[in-house]
Amino acid sequence: MSAELDFSPPEVPEPTLLESILRYGLFLGAIFQLICILAIIFPTSKSHEQEETESTDGKTTEPVKKPKGPAPQIRQKPKKESKKKR
């Protein structure tokens, strides 16, 4: 038990450029996912929704019909003559 023990930290190679890019990309992806989840849980403010309802209240409830243009022409291909049997 009198042997000396090596308690020095192990040598760890420095991360390569690709490993650094992957690490920070994963962090950015995680942050983006958290922002998306929070946006679903806590929807936007109600003031935007109130503005929409006020603007629709002033309009009539009748659906607006778009004027129909000329009917599209249907192109019919001429029927092929039956093939002759040999």
PDB file of C-alpha atoms in Angstrom:
ATOM      1  CA  MET A   1       0.000   0.000   0.000  1.00  0.00           C
ATOM      2  CA  SER A   2       2.947   2.213  -0.023  1.00  0.00           C
ATOM      3  CA  ALA A   3       2.764   2.479  -3.836  1.00  0.00           C
ATOM      4  CA  GLU A   4       2.186   5.974  -5.091  1.00  0.00           C
ATOM      5  CA  LEU A   5      -1.183   6.521  -6.754  1.00  0.00           C
ATOM      6  CA  ASP A   6      -1.499   8.899  -9.713  1.00  0.00           C
ATOM      7  CA  PHE A   7      -4.355  11.256  -8.928  1.00  0.00           C
ATOM      8  CA  SER A   8      -3.714  13.656 -11.810  1.00  0.00           C
ATOM      9  CA  PRO A   9      -6.669  14.274 -14.128  1.00  0.00           C
ATOM     10  CA  PRO A  10      -6.705  12.212 -17.310  1.00  0.00           C
ATOM     11  CA  GLU A  11      -5.603  13.900 -20.483  1.00  0.00           C
ATOM     12  CA  VAL A  12      -8.601  14.878 -22.581  1.00  0.00           C
ATOM     13  CA  PRO A  13      -7.993  15.968 -26.151  1.00  0.00           C
ATOM     14  CA  GLU A  14      -9.334  19.376 -27.141  1.00  0.00           C
ATOM     15  CA  PRO A  15     -12.609  19.220 -29.081  1.00  0.00           C
ATOM     16  CA  THR A  16     -12.280  19.512 -32.828  1.00  0.00           C
ATOM     17  CA  LEU A  17     -14.057  22.159 -34.867  1.00  0.00           C
ATOM     18  CA  LEU A  18     -16.796  19.715 -35.891  1.00  0.00           C
ATOM     19  CA  GLU A  19     -17.420  18.705 -32.273  1.00  0.00           C
ATOM     20  CA  SER A  20     -17.691  22.366 -31.252  1.00  0.00           C
ATOM     21  CA  ILE A  21     -20.150  23.090 -34.061  1.00  0.00           C
ATOM     22  CA  LEU A  22     -22.244  20.072 -33.087  1.00  0.00           C
ATOM     23  CA  ARG A  23     -22.237  21.069 -29.419  1.00  0.00           C
ATOM     24  CA  TYR A  24     -23.402  24.634 -30.056  1.00  0.00           C
ATOM     25  CA  GLY A  25     -25.870  23.474 -32.711  1.00  0.00           C
ATOM     26  CA  LEU A  26     -27.463  21.131 -30.200  1.00  0.00           C
ATOM     27  CA  PHE A  27     -27.713  23.940 -27.658  1.00  0.00           C
ATOM     28  CA  LEU A  28     -29.362  26.225 -30.216  1.00  0.00           C
ATOM     29  CA  GLY A  29     -31.771  23.447 -31.231  1.00  0.00           C
ATOM     30  CA  ALA A  30     -32.742  22.844 -27.607  1.00  0.00           C
ATOM     31  CA  ILE A  31     -33.336  26.542 -27.018  1.00  0.00           C
ATOM     32  CA  PHE A  32     -35.465  26.756 -30.165  1.00  0.00           C
ATOM     33  CA  GLN A  33     -37.569  23.791 -29.040  1.00  0.00           C
ATOM     34  CA  LEU A  34     -38.114  25.355 -25.625  1.00  0.00           C
ATOM     35  CA  ILE A  35     -39.218  28.619 -27.228  1.00  0.00           C
ATOM     36  CA  CYS A  36     -41.690  26.730 -29.446  1.00  0.00           C
ATOM     37  CA  ILE A  37     -43.119  24.792 -26.507  1.00  0.00           C
ATOM     38  CA  LEU A  38     -43.474  27.976 -24.461  1.00  0.00           C
ATOM     39  CA  ALA A  39     -45.216  29.683 -27.390  1.00  0.00           C
ATOM     40  CA  ILE A  40     -47.800  26.896 -27.416  1.00  0.00           C
ATOM     41  CA  ILE A  41     -48.300  26.930 -23.651  1.00  0.00           C
ATOM     42  CA  PHE A  42     -48.436  30.727 -23.361  1.00  0.00           C
ATOM     43  CA  PRO A  43     -50.203  32.052 -26.461  1.00  0.00           C
ATOM     44  CA  THR A  44     -49.780  35.631 -27.656  1.00  0.00           C
ATOM     45  CA  SER A  45     -51.487  38.536 -25.978  1.00  0.00           C
ATOM     46  CA  LYS A  46     -55.240  38.997 -26.230  1.00  0.00           C
ATOM     47  CA  SER A  47     -55.009  42.519 -27.699  1.00  0.00           C
ATOM     48  CA  HIS A  48     -54.351  41.152 -31.185  1.00  0.00           C
ATOM     49  CA  GLU A  49     -57.404  38.897 -30.977  1.00  0.00           C
ATOM     50  CA  GLN A  50     -59.564  41.788 -29.767  1.00  0.00           C
ATOM     51  CA  GLU A  51     -58.514  43.935 -32.715  1.00  0.00           C
ATOM     52  CA  GLU A  52     -59.546  41.161 -35.103  1.00  0.00           C
ATOM     53  CA  THR A  53     -62.970  40.754 -33.507  1.00  0.00           C
ATOM     54  CA  GLU A  54     -63.593  44.515 -33.561  1.00  0.00           C
ATOM     55  CA  SER A  55     -62.713  44.760 -37.231  1.00  0.00           C
ATOM     56  CA  THR A  56     -65.038  41.868 -38.133  1.00  0.00           C
ATOM     57  CA  ASP A  57     -67.929  43.284 -36.085  1.00  0.00           C
ATOM     58  CA  GLY A  58     -68.177  46.350 -38.347  1.00  0.00           C
ATOM     59  CA  LYS A  59     -68.513  44.224 -41.473  1.00  0.00           C
ATOM     60  CA  THR A  60     -71.650  42.468 -42.588  1.00  0.00           C
ATOM     61  CA  THR A  61     -71.879  38.776 -41.979  1.00  0.00           C
ATOM     62  CA  GLU A  62     -72.821  38.015 -45.571  1.00  0.00           C
ATOM     63  CA  PRO A  63     -70.178  36.061 -47.407  1.00  0.00           C
ATOM     64  CA  VAL A  64     -68.488  37.994 -50.157  1.00  0.00           C
ATOM     65  CA  LYS A  65     -68.919  36.271 -53.507  1.00  0.00           C
ATOM     66  CA  LYS A  66     -66.204  36.643 -56.054  1.00  0.00           C
ATOM     67  CA  PRO A  67     -67.366  37.265 -59.599  1.00  0.00           C
ATOM     68  CA  LYS A  68     -66.909  34.208 -61.713  1.00  0.00           C
ATOM     69  CA  GLY A  69     -64.754  34.546 -64.756  1.00  0.00           C
ATOM     70  CA  PRO A  70     -65.386  32.749 -68.018  1.00  0.00           C
ATOM     71  CA  ALA A  71     -65.768  29.033 -67.595  1.00  0.00           C
ATOM     72  CA  PRO A  72     -62.552  27.149 -68.302  1.00  0.00           C
ATOM     73  CA  GLN A  73     -62.599  25.457 -71.656  1.00  0.00           C
ATOM     74  CA  ILE A  74     -62.390  21.708 -71.561  1.00  0.00           C
ATOM     75  CA  ARG A  75     -60.068  20.379 -74.174  1.00  0.00           C
ATOM     76  CA  GLN A  76     -61.141  17.049 -75.503  1.00  0.00           C
ATOM     77  CA  LYS A  77     -58.721  14.891 -77.352  1.00  0.00           C
ATOM     78  CA  PRO A  78     -60.066  13.281 -80.490  1.00  0.00           C
ATOM     79  CA  LYS A  79     -60.605   9.589 -80.034  1.00  0.00           C
ATOM     80  CA  LYS A  80     -58.027   7.434 -81.664  1.00  0.00           C
ATOM     81  CA  GLU A  81     -59.174   5.057 -84.318  1.00  0.00           C
ATOM     82  CA  SER A  82     -59.041   1.446 -83.321  1.00  0.00           C
ATOM     83  CA  LYS A  83     -55.852  -0.295 -84.303  1.00  0.00           C
ATOM     84  CA  LYS A  84     -56.010  -2.632 -87.225  1.00  0.00           C
ATOM     85  CA  LYS A  85     -55.400  -6.271 -86.500  1.00  0.00           C
ATOM     86  CA  ARG A  86     -52.720  -7.926 -88.523  1.00  0.00           C
TER      87      ARG A  86
END
